[in-house]
mmCIF file of C-alpha atoms and ligand atoms in Angstrom:
data_model
loop_
_atom_site.group_PDB
_atom_site.id
_atom_site.type_symbol
_atom_site.label_atom_id
_atom_site.label_comp_id
_atom_site.label_asym_id
_atom_site.label_seq_id
_atom_site.Cartn_x
_atom_site.Cartn_y
_atom_site.Cartn_z
ATOM 1 C CA MET A 26 15.175 15.116 36.499
ATOM 2 C CA ASN A 27 13.129 12.742 34.357
ATOM 3 C CA LEU A 28 9.704 13.637 33.051
ATOM 4 C CA THR A 29 7.761 11.896 35.825
ATOM 5 C CA GLU A 30 9.875 13.613 38.498
ATOM 6 C CA GLU A 31 9.515 16.957 36.702
ATOM 7 C CA ALA A 32 5.724 16.552 36.537
ATOM 8 C CA ALA A 33 5.463 15.427 40.151
ATOM 9 C CA ALA A 34 7.637 18.375 41.230
ATOM 10 C CA VAL A 35 5.082 20.815 39.889
ATOM 11 C CA GLY A 36 2.145 18.836 41.229
ATOM 12 C CA TYR A 37 1.179 17.642 37.746
ATOM 13 C CA ILE A 38 0.123 14.221 38.955
ATOM 14 C CA ALA A 39 -1.582 15.188 42.181
ATOM 15 C CA ARG A 40 -3.505 18.257 41.030
ATOM 16 C CA SER A 41 -7.267 17.866 40.749
ATOM 17 C CA THR A 42 -8.830 19.201 37.574
ATOM 18 C CA PRO A 43 -12.053 21.174 37.137
ATOM 19 C CA LYS A 44 -15.080 19.045 36.253
ATOM 20 C CA GLY A 45 -17.890 19.075 33.667
ATOM 21 C CA ALA A 46 -18.636 22.333 31.839
ATOM 22 C CA GLU A 47 -15.973 24.163 33.894
ATOM 23 C CA LEU A 48 -13.313 21.794 32.543
ATOM 24 C CA ILE A 49 -14.187 22.728 28.975
ATOM 25 C CA THR A 50 -14.327 26.448 29.800
ATOM 26 C CA GLU A 51 -10.892 26.211 31.456
ATOM 27 C CA ILE A 52 -9.369 24.354 28.512
ATOM 28 C CA LEU A 53 -10.605 27.054 26.137
ATOM 29 C CA ARG A 54 -9.419 29.815 28.483
ATOM 30 C CA LEU A 55 -5.930 28.308 28.835
ATOM 31 C CA LYS A 56 -5.702 27.734 25.106
ATOM 32 C CA LYS A 57 -6.333 31.432 24.467
ATOM 33 C CA GLU A 58 -4.176 32.675 27.337
ATOM 34 C CA LYS A 59 -1.180 30.602 26.206
ATOM 35 C CA ASN A 60 -1.664 31.066 22.466
ATOM 36 C CA ALA A 61 -1.907 27.295 22.159
ATOM 37 C CA VAL A 62 -3.231 25.166 19.333
ATOM 38 C CA ILE A 63 -4.935 21.814 19.952
ATOM 39 C CA LEU A 64 -4.317 19.275 17.203
ATOM 40 C CA ALA A 65 -6.276 16.025 17.331
ATOM 41 C CA HIS A 66 -6.303 12.819 15.317
ATOM 42 C CA TYR A 67 -9.685 11.435 14.195
ATOM 43 C CA TYR A 68 -9.211 8.470 16.537
ATOM 44 C CA VAL A 69 -9.348 10.417 19.821
ATOM 45 C CA ASP A 70 -12.668 10.741 21.641
ATOM 46 C CA GLY A 71 -15.289 13.031 20.102
ATOM 47 C CA GLU A 72 -15.282 15.386 23.097
ATOM 48 C CA ILE A 73 -11.600 16.158 22.405
ATOM 49 C CA GLN A 74 -12.175 16.498 18.661
ATOM 50 C CA GLU A 75 -14.848 19.101 19.489
ATOM 51 C CA LEU A 76 -12.294 21.258 21.330
ATOM 52 C CA ALA A 77 -9.508 20.893 18.776
ATOM 53 C CA ASP A 78 -8.477 23.657 16.392
ATOM 54 C CA TYR A 79 -7.666 21.059 13.779
ATOM 55 C CA VAL A 80 -8.728 17.414 13.472
ATOM 56 C CA GLY A 81 -7.186 15.306 10.738
ATOM 57 C CA ASP A 82 -5.165 12.369 9.528
ATOM 58 C CA SER A 83 -1.419 12.008 9.983
ATOM 59 C CA LEU A 84 -0.567 14.015 6.867
ATOM 60 C CA GLY A 85 -2.960 16.881 7.610
ATOM 61 C CA LEU A 86 -1.803 17.019 11.220
ATOM 62 C CA SER A 87 1.857 17.192 10.158
ATOM 63 C CA GLN A 88 1.082 20.081 7.835
ATOM 64 C CA ALA A 89 -0.940 21.836 10.551
ATOM 65 C CA ALA A 90 1.902 21.373 13.063
ATOM 66 C CA GLU A 91 4.479 22.716 10.627
ATOM 67 C CA ASN A 92 2.442 25.791 9.738
ATOM 68 C CA THR A 93 1.013 26.840 13.097
ATOM 69 C CA GLU A 94 1.916 30.204 14.568
ATOM 70 C CA ALA A 95 0.817 29.194 18.058
ATOM 71 C CA ASP A 96 3.449 29.163 20.821
ATOM 72 C CA LEU A 97 2.294 25.863 22.309
ATOM 73 C CA ILE A 98 1.182 22.763 20.386
ATOM 74 C CA VAL A 99 -0.951 20.318 22.365
ATOM 75 C CA PHE A 100 -1.037 17.147 20.317
ATOM 76 C CA CYS A 101 -3.944 14.819 21.119
ATOM 77 C CA GLY A 102 -2.929 11.626 19.371
ATOM 78 C CA VAL A 103 -0.035 9.296 20.067
ATOM 79 C CA HIS A 104 3.616 9.841 20.896
ATOM 80 C CA PHE A 105 5.069 9.639 17.374
ATOM 81 C CA MET A 106 2.637 12.373 16.299
ATOM 82 C CA GLY A 107 3.893 14.735 19.009
ATOM 83 C CA GLU A 108 7.459 13.925 17.947
ATOM 84 C CA THR A 109 6.576 14.670 14.326
ATOM 85 C CA ALA A 110 5.235 18.093 15.325
ATOM 86 C CA LYS A 111 8.461 18.844 17.209
ATOM 87 C CA ILE A 112 10.625 17.646 14.298
ATOM 88 C CA LEU A 113 8.782 19.963 11.898
ATOM 89 C CA ASN A 114 8.401 22.983 14.159
ATOM 90 C CA PRO A 115 11.229 22.859 16.733
ATOM 91 C CA SER A 116 10.878 26.430 18.015
ATOM 92 C CA LYS A 117 7.441 25.578 19.439
ATOM 93 C CA LYS A 118 6.800 23.847 22.713
ATOM 94 C CA VAL A 119 5.050 20.530 21.978
ATOM 95 C CA VAL A 120 3.157 18.712 24.722
ATOM 96 C CA VAL A 121 1.007 15.588 24.689
ATOM 97 C CA PRO A 122 -1.766 14.676 27.149
ATOM 98 C CA ASP A 123 -0.238 11.251 27.895
ATOM 99 C CA PHE A 124 3.415 10.406 27.274
ATOM 100 C CA ASN A 125 2.589 6.683 27.376
ATOM 101 C CA ALA A 126 0.204 6.836 24.420
ATOM 102 C CA GLY A 127 2.325 4.780 22.030
ATOM 103 C CA CYS A 128 1.661 2.792 18.878
ATOM 104 C CA SER A 129 2.166 -0.895 18.087
ATOM 105 C CA LEU A 130 3.670 0.024 14.721
ATOM 106 C CA ALA A 131 6.191 2.463 16.174
ATOM 107 C CA ASP A 132 7.055 -0.093 18.869
ATOM 108 C CA SER A 133 7.738 -2.816 16.287
ATOM 109 C CA VAL A 134 11.015 -1.333 15.017
ATOM 110 C CA PRO A 135 14.087 -1.485 17.286
ATOM 111 C CA VAL A 136 16.823 0.817 15.968
ATOM 112 C CA GLU A 137 19.558 -1.884 15.888
ATOM 113 C CA GLU A 138 17.423 -4.335 13.905
ATOM 114 C CA PHE A 139 16.441 -1.619 11.471
ATOM 115 C CA ALA A 140 20.097 -0.684 11.051
ATOM 116 C CA ALA A 141 20.846 -4.354 10.267
ATOM 117 C CA LEU A 142 18.121 -4.451 7.580
ATOM 118 C CA LYS A 143 19.532 -1.268 6.041
ATOM 119 C CA ALA A 144 23.054 -2.709 6.145
ATOM 120 C CA ALA A 145 21.823 -5.809 4.297
ATOM 121 C CA HIS A 146 20.437 -3.567 1.521
ATOM 122 C CA PRO A 147 22.917 -0.664 1.320
ATOM 123 C CA GLU A 148 21.591 0.598 -2.043
ATOM 124 C CA ALA A 149 17.924 0.630 -1.027
ATOM 125 C CA ILE A 150 15.834 3.774 -0.607
ATOM 126 C CA VAL A 151 14.213 3.667 2.820
ATOM 127 C CA VAL A 152 10.530 4.627 2.960
ATOM 128 C CA SER A 153 9.044 4.692 6.455
ATOM 129 C CA TYR A 154 5.418 5.096 7.400
ATOM 130 C CA ILE A 155 5.026 8.119 9.672
ATOM 131 C CA ASN A 156 3.946 5.723 12.467
ATOM 132 C CA CYS A 157 7.519 5.222 13.680
ATOM 133 C CA SER A 158 9.858 6.791 16.226
ATOM 134 C CA ALA A 159 11.982 9.882 15.570
ATOM 135 C CA GLU A 160 15.054 7.597 15.591
ATOM 136 C CA ILE A 161 13.635 5.489 12.752
ATOM 137 C CA LYS A 162 12.623 8.642 10.861
ATOM 138 C CA ALA A 163 16.238 9.781 11.174
ATOM 139 C CA MET A 164 17.329 6.532 9.443
ATOM 140 C CA THR A 165 14.819 7.044 6.615
ATOM 141 C CA ASP A 166 15.100 8.688 3.184
ATOM 142 C CA ILE A 167 11.440 9.583 2.792
ATOM 143 C CA ILE A 168 8.433 9.326 5.097
ATOM 144 C CA CYS A 169 4.951 8.464 3.890
ATOM 145 C CA THR A 170 1.478 8.406 5.392
ATOM 146 C CA SER A 171 -1.491 6.269 4.457
ATOM 147 C CA SER A 172 -2.762 9.048 2.191
ATOM 148 C CA ASN A 173 0.371 9.386 0.059
ATOM 149 C CA ALA A 174 2.240 6.043 0.354
ATOM 150 C CA VAL A 175 1.428 5.008 -3.231
ATOM 151 C CA GLN A 176 2.506 8.418 -4.557
ATOM 152 C CA ILE A 177 5.750 8.364 -2.554
ATOM 153 C CA VAL A 178 6.737 4.885 -3.783
ATOM 154 C CA GLU A 179 5.842 5.859 -7.362
ATOM 155 C CA SER A 180 8.182 8.865 -7.048
ATOM 156 C CA ILE A 181 11.183 6.531 -6.607
ATOM 157 C CA PRO A 182 13.010 5.476 -9.801
ATOM 158 C CA ALA A 183 11.876 2.007 -10.935
ATOM 159 C CA ASP A 184 15.392 0.535 -10.779
ATOM 160 C CA ARG A 185 15.871 1.343 -7.078
ATOM 161 C CA GLU A 186 15.392 -1.208 -4.315
ATOM 162 C CA ILE A 187 12.961 -0.002 -1.627
ATOM 163 C CA ILE A 188 12.767 -0.867 2.066
ATOM 164 C CA PHE A 189 9.251 -0.158 3.355
ATOM 165 C CA ALA A 190 8.685 -0.048 7.118
ATOM 166 C CA PRO A 191 7.076 -0.635 9.538
ATOM 167 C CA ASP A 192 3.523 -1.513 8.388
ATOM 168 C CA ALA A 193 3.622 -4.677 6.267
ATOM 169 C CA ASN A 194 -0.100 -4.517 5.459
ATOM 170 C CA LEU A 195 0.205 -0.996 4.088
ATOM 171 C CA GLY A 196 3.397 -2.132 2.324
ATOM 172 C CA ARG A 197 1.649 -5.067 0.635
ATOM 173 C CA TYR A 198 -1.180 -2.743 -0.414
ATOM 174 C CA VAL A 199 1.308 -0.243 -1.894
ATOM 175 C CA ALA A 200 3.247 -3.035 -3.632
ATOM 176 C CA HIS A 201 -0.011 -4.252 -5.190
ATOM 177 C CA LYS A 202 -1.038 -0.725 -6.316
ATOM 178 C CA THR A 203 2.358 0.237 -7.732
ATOM 179 C CA GLY A 204 3.559 -3.127 -9.019
ATOM 180 C CA ARG A 205 6.830 -2.535 -7.133
ATOM 181 C CA GLU A 206 8.634 -5.146 -5.094
ATOM 182 C CA LEU A 207 9.192 -3.853 -1.568
ATOM 183 C CA ILE A 208 11.424 -5.164 1.196
ATOM 184 C CA LEU A 209 8.902 -5.177 4.032
ATOM 185 C CA TRP A 210 9.295 -4.771 7.764
ATOM 186 C CA GLU A 211 6.718 -7.079 9.374
ATOM 187 C CA GLY A 212 5.058 -4.563 11.709
ATOM 188 C CA ALA A 213 1.301 -4.189 12.137
ATOM 189 C CA CYS A 214 -1.314 -1.966 13.724
ATOM 190 C CA MET A 215 -2.802 -3.957 16.593
ATOM 191 C CA VAL A 216 -6.187 -2.312 16.030
ATOM 192 C CA HIS A 217 -6.596 -2.801 12.282
ATOM 193 C CA ILE A 218 -5.307 -6.386 12.212
ATOM 194 C CA ASP A 219 -7.837 -7.297 14.892
ATOM 195 C CA ILE A 220 -10.843 -6.419 12.730
ATOM 196 C CA SER A 221 -12.795 -9.656 12.444
ATOM 197 C CA LEU A 222 -13.308 -10.991 8.929
ATOM 198 C CA GLU A 223 -15.943 -13.427 10.236
ATOM 199 C CA LYS A 224 -17.986 -10.722 11.960
ATOM 200 C CA LEU A 225 -17.609 -8.538 8.864
ATOM 201 C CA ALA A 226 -19.088 -11.318 6.726
ATOM 202 C CA VAL A 227 -22.099 -11.477 9.077
ATOM 203 C CA LEU A 228 -22.548 -7.688 8.852
ATOM 204 C CA LYS A 229 -22.324 -7.781 5.062
ATOM 205 C CA SER A 230 -25.081 -10.387 4.898
ATOM 206 C CA GLU A 231 -27.247 -8.283 7.248
ATOM 207 C CA TYR A 232 -26.610 -5.133 5.176
ATOM 208 C CA PRO A 233 -26.090 -6.310 1.584
ATOM 209 C CA GLU A 234 -26.430 -2.736 0.298
ATOM 210 C CA ALA A 235 -23.549 -1.485 2.508
ATOM 211 C CA LEU A 236 -20.189 -0.518 1.029
ATOM 212 C CA LEU A 237 -17.171 -1.798 2.948
ATOM 213 C CA ILE A 238 -14.568 0.964 3.311
ATOM 214 C CA ALA A 239 -11.206 0.162 4.876
ATOM 215 C CA HIS A 240 -7.969 1.733 6.061
ATOM 216 C CA PRO A 241 -4.861 0.260 4.364
ATOM 217 C CA GLU A 242 -3.479 -0.869 7.752
ATOM 218 C CA CYS A 243 -6.106 -3.663 7.607
ATOM 219 C CA LYS A 244 -5.112 -7.207 6.645
ATOM 220 C CA GLU A 245 -4.908 -8.070 2.952
ATOM 221 C CA MET A 246 -8.013 -10.320 3.211
ATOM 222 C CA ILE A 247 -10.108 -7.333 4.319
ATOM 223 C CA LEU A 248 -8.613 -4.959 1.753
ATOM 224 C CA LYS A 249 -9.473 -7.484 -0.990
ATOM 225 C CA GLU A 250 -13.110 -7.441 0.157
ATOM 226 C CA ALA A 251 -13.270 -3.642 0.461
ATOM 227 C CA ASP A 252 -15.166 -1.420 -1.968
ATOM 228 C CA TYR A 253 -12.845 1.473 -1.141
ATOM 229 C CA VAL A 254 -9.455 1.749 0.618
ATOM 230 C CA GLY A 255 -8.062 5.013 1.961
ATOM 231 C CA SER A 256 -6.587 7.023 4.827
ATOM 232 C CA THR A 257 -8.924 8.337 7.502
ATOM 233 C CA THR A 258 -9.412 11.643 5.646
ATOM 234 C CA ALA A 259 -10.023 9.767 2.384
ATOM 235 C CA LEU A 260 -12.615 7.518 4.083
ATOM 236 C CA LEU A 261 -14.371 10.593 5.457
ATOM 237 C CA LYS A 262 -14.454 12.223 2.009
ATOM 238 C CA PHE A 263 -15.684 8.972 0.482
ATOM 239 C CA VAL A 264 -18.789 8.729 2.713
ATOM 240 C CA GLU A 265 -19.495 12.405 1.977
ATOM 241 C CA THR A 266 -19.341 12.068 -1.791
ATOM 242 C CA SER A 267 -20.538 8.512 -2.411
ATOM 243 C CA PRO A 268 -24.169 8.168 -3.539
ATOM 244 C CA SER A 269 -24.483 5.120 -1.243
ATOM 245 C CA SER A 270 -26.119 5.563 2.126
ATOM 246 C CA THR A 271 -24.813 2.600 4.190
ATOM 247 C CA PHE A 272 -21.140 1.959 4.993
ATOM 248 C CA ILE A 273 -19.250 -0.555 7.075
ATOM 249 C CA VAL A 274 -16.226 1.399 8.285
ATOM 250 C CA ALA A 275 -13.114 -0.756 8.787
ATOM 251 C CA THR A 276 -10.882 1.495 10.831
ATOM 252 C CA GLU A 277 -10.684 2.866 14.370
ATOM 253 C CA ALA A 278 -14.153 3.910 15.550
ATOM 254 C CA GLY A 279 -13.145 7.487 16.457
ATOM 255 C CA ILE A 280 -13.512 8.475 12.787
ATOM 256 C CA LEU A 281 -17.257 7.935 13.119
ATOM 257 C CA HIS A 282 -17.525 11.117 15.162
ATOM 258 C CA LYS A 283 -16.660 13.351 12.199
ATOM 259 C CA MET A 284 -18.479 11.067 9.747
ATOM 260 C CA LYS A 285 -21.724 11.355 11.725
ATOM 261 C CA HIS A 286 -21.380 15.158 11.668
ATOM 262 C CA ALA A 287 -20.683 15.156 7.943
ATOM 263 C CA VAL A 288 -23.416 12.711 6.866
ATOM 264 C CA PRO A 289 -26.019 12.536 9.661
ATOM 265 C CA HIS A 290 -28.573 10.985 7.277
ATOM 266 C CA LYS A 291 -26.308 8.058 6.309
ATOM 267 C CA HIS A 292 -25.974 4.726 8.124
ATOM 268 C CA LEU A 293 -22.426 4.155 9.403
ATOM 269 C CA ILE A 294 -21.555 0.778 10.893
ATOM 270 C CA PRO A 295 -18.202 0.369 12.682
ATOM 271 C CA ALA A 296 -16.278 -2.765 11.746
ATOM 272 C CA PRO A 297 -16.193 -5.195 14.679
ATOM 273 C CA SER A 298 -12.978 -6.450 16.224
ATOM 274 C CA ASN A 299 -12.201 -9.948 17.495
ATOM 275 C CA GLU A 300 -12.329 -8.542 21.029
ATOM 276 C CA GLN A 301 -15.525 -9.126 23.010
ATOM 277 C CA ASN A 302 -15.787 -5.385 23.714
ATOM 278 C CA THR A 303 -18.927 -3.453 24.560
ATOM 279 C CA CYS A 304 -18.722 -1.016 21.630
ATOM 280 C CA ALA A 305 -18.699 -3.833 19.015
ATOM 281 C CA CYS A 306 -16.114 -1.727 17.218
ATOM 282 C CA SER A 307 -12.336 -1.272 16.915
ATOM 283 C CA GLU A 308 -10.708 1.111 19.361
ATOM 284 C CA CYS A 309 -7.049 2.081 19.761
ATOM 285 C CA PRO A 310 -6.203 1.865 23.472
ATOM 286 C CA TYR A 311 -3.398 4.401 22.967
ATOM 287 C CA MET A 312 -5.565 7.011 21.280
ATOM 288 C CA LYS A 313 -8.129 6.498 24.031
ATOM 289 C CA MET A 314 -5.498 7.447 26.653
ATOM 290 C CA ASN A 315 -6.204 11.075 25.676
ATOM 291 C CA THR A 316 -8.814 12.491 28.061
ATOM 292 C CA LEU A 317 -10.166 15.985 28.715
ATOM 293 C CA GLU A 318 -8.520 15.978 32.169
ATOM 294 C CA LYS A 319 -5.108 15.120 30.711
ATOM 295 C CA LEU A 320 -5.595 17.711 27.979
ATOM 296 C CA TYR A 321 -6.315 20.301 30.657
ATOM 297 C CA ASN A 322 -3.196 19.307 32.625
ATOM 298 C CA ALA A 323 -1.055 19.378 29.481
ATOM 299 C CA LEU A 324 -2.209 22.937 28.819
ATOM 300 C CA TYR A 325 -1.929 24.034 32.429
ATOM 301 C CA TYR A 326 1.537 22.620 33.170
ATOM 302 C CA GLU A 327 2.832 22.568 29.585
ATOM 303 C CA LEU A 328 3.823 18.991 30.323
ATOM 304 C CA PRO A 329 4.694 16.313 29.333
ATOM 305 C CA GLU A 330 6.882 17.993 26.753
ATOM 306 C CA ILE A 331 8.497 16.373 23.710
ATOM 307 C CA HIS A 332 12.283 16.897 23.585
ATOM 308 C CA LEU A 333 14.506 15.722 20.743
ATOM 309 C CA GLU A 334 18.250 15.762 20.177
ATOM 310 C CA GLU A 335 19.197 17.790 17.087
ATOM 311 C CA SER A 336 21.278 14.818 15.897
ATOM 312 C CA ILE A 337 17.992 12.891 15.534
ATOM 313 C CA ARG A 338 15.677 15.784 14.663
ATOM 314 C CA ILE A 339 17.621 17.115 11.663
ATOM 315 C CA PRO A 340 17.812 13.860 9.630
ATOM 316 C CA ALA A 341 14.203 13.066 10.640
ATOM 317 C CA TYR A 342 13.218 16.552 9.406
ATOM 318 C CA LYS A 343 14.845 15.869 6.027
ATOM 319 C CA ALA A 344 12.860 12.631 5.618
ATOM 320 C CA LEU A 345 9.599 14.365 6.559
ATOM 321 C CA LYS A 346 10.295 17.353 4.292
ATOM 322 C CA ALA A 347 11.038 14.998 1.396
ATOM 323 C CA MET A 348 7.475 13.709 1.840
ATOM 324 C CA LEU A 349 5.858 17.108 2.349
ATOM 325 C CA LYS A 350 7.437 18.463 -0.847
ATOM 326 C CA ILE A 351 5.651 15.728 -2.801
ATOM 327 C CA SER A 352 2.362 16.040 -0.875
ATOM 328 C CA VAL A 353 1.619 19.750 -1.178
HETATM 329 P P1 LIG B 19 -3.947 8.077 8.996
HETATM 330 O O1 LIG B 19 -4.023 9.164 9.980
HETATM 331 O O2 LIG B 19 -2.877 8.337 7.975
HETATM 332 O O3 LIG B 19 -5.253 7.753 8.354
HETATM 333 O O4 LIG B 19 -3.472 6.765 9.779
HETATM 334 C C1 LIG B 19 -4.259 6.192 10.748
HETATM 335 C C2 LIG B 19 -3.523 5.759 11.957
HETATM 336 O O5 LIG B 19 -3.500 4.622 12.326
HETATM 337 C C3 LIG B 19 -2.851 6.751 12.747
HETATM 338 O O6 LIG B 19 -2.230 6.141 13.789
HETATM 339 FE FE1 LIG B 20 -0.822 2.878 16.165
HETATM 340 FE FE2 LIG B 20 -2.839 1.453 15.219
HETATM 341 FE FE3 LIG B 20 -3.249 3.001 17.327
HETATM 342 FE FE4 LIG B 20 -2.836 4.106 14.896
HETATM 343 S S1 LIG B 20 -4.569 2.858 15.515
HETATM 344 S S2 LIG B 20 -1.891 4.720 16.838
HETATM 345 S S3 LIG B 20 -1.401 2.642 14.016
HETATM 346 S S4 LIG B 20 -1.878 1.225 17.249
#
């Protein structure tokens, strides 16, 4: 039985969920009853972040998933994040609110083409950004996230060739910071590369005092303009500690939820995308597939569940552990 059939068999698709305040009460009740933990990335909607036990960036979420003592992990993020939790903590049941919440970076690397790149560079150390599938992780020597990519590349002996996949913008940023030559996979985050340089220039002229802070998945042109570059957690810390009071935030708009909590007196302006969207900001359509109703269903049915073959999980685990040892 495939996942859709399994879910339909237990009424997962047809069942109506509680509404409003009752929905939140039920989520909290089920979480307690099932000894579940809700992990959420900063990019999911604020109402989900409010219910989560832990909200963080990819590195923090991996560490939280590895260390949890809960029986059930409900991962509100995207598919590769749920897989990462399962790789690190295989005795736990890991479910995600929407199995179709993918990632343009993870989707950019077919296994056969990656194998061909590796075969062309048999001596290279393979560094993969955590935004990739479990299969690609299994073909990797060491994983990195946006918060430790520079550190991970610096940990590799200077005479070794390095393949860096799949985010070429992060790769170019790391190459610039470390002075290392990297063999890049030309993948990109559809959200960060769509941030409009033209609209940013208009914003900067309207708010000349604003600092531009950017995630390293942004295009090189934006990173060159930025006053500060960092992972989502690093951007959050930066607005907390910087003496400045106005920031243009060049990453997915979900991070503004925690930023507004942390610095309610500061002016936070989301970076606009090329899209003519109503929020005048940058939103990841995959992260936004997480809803309270789907979170409730995931808790109630313990579906959809992440399953991984041990032949994939074990080498992927080694690559993740190699990173976590460096990023304690
Ligand atoms: P971090 O969580 O490492 O900041 O990366 C952002 C991202 O795009 C996650 O998909
Ligand atoms: Fe993937 Fe970009 Fe969405 Fe993150 S924001 S999940 S990198 S598509």
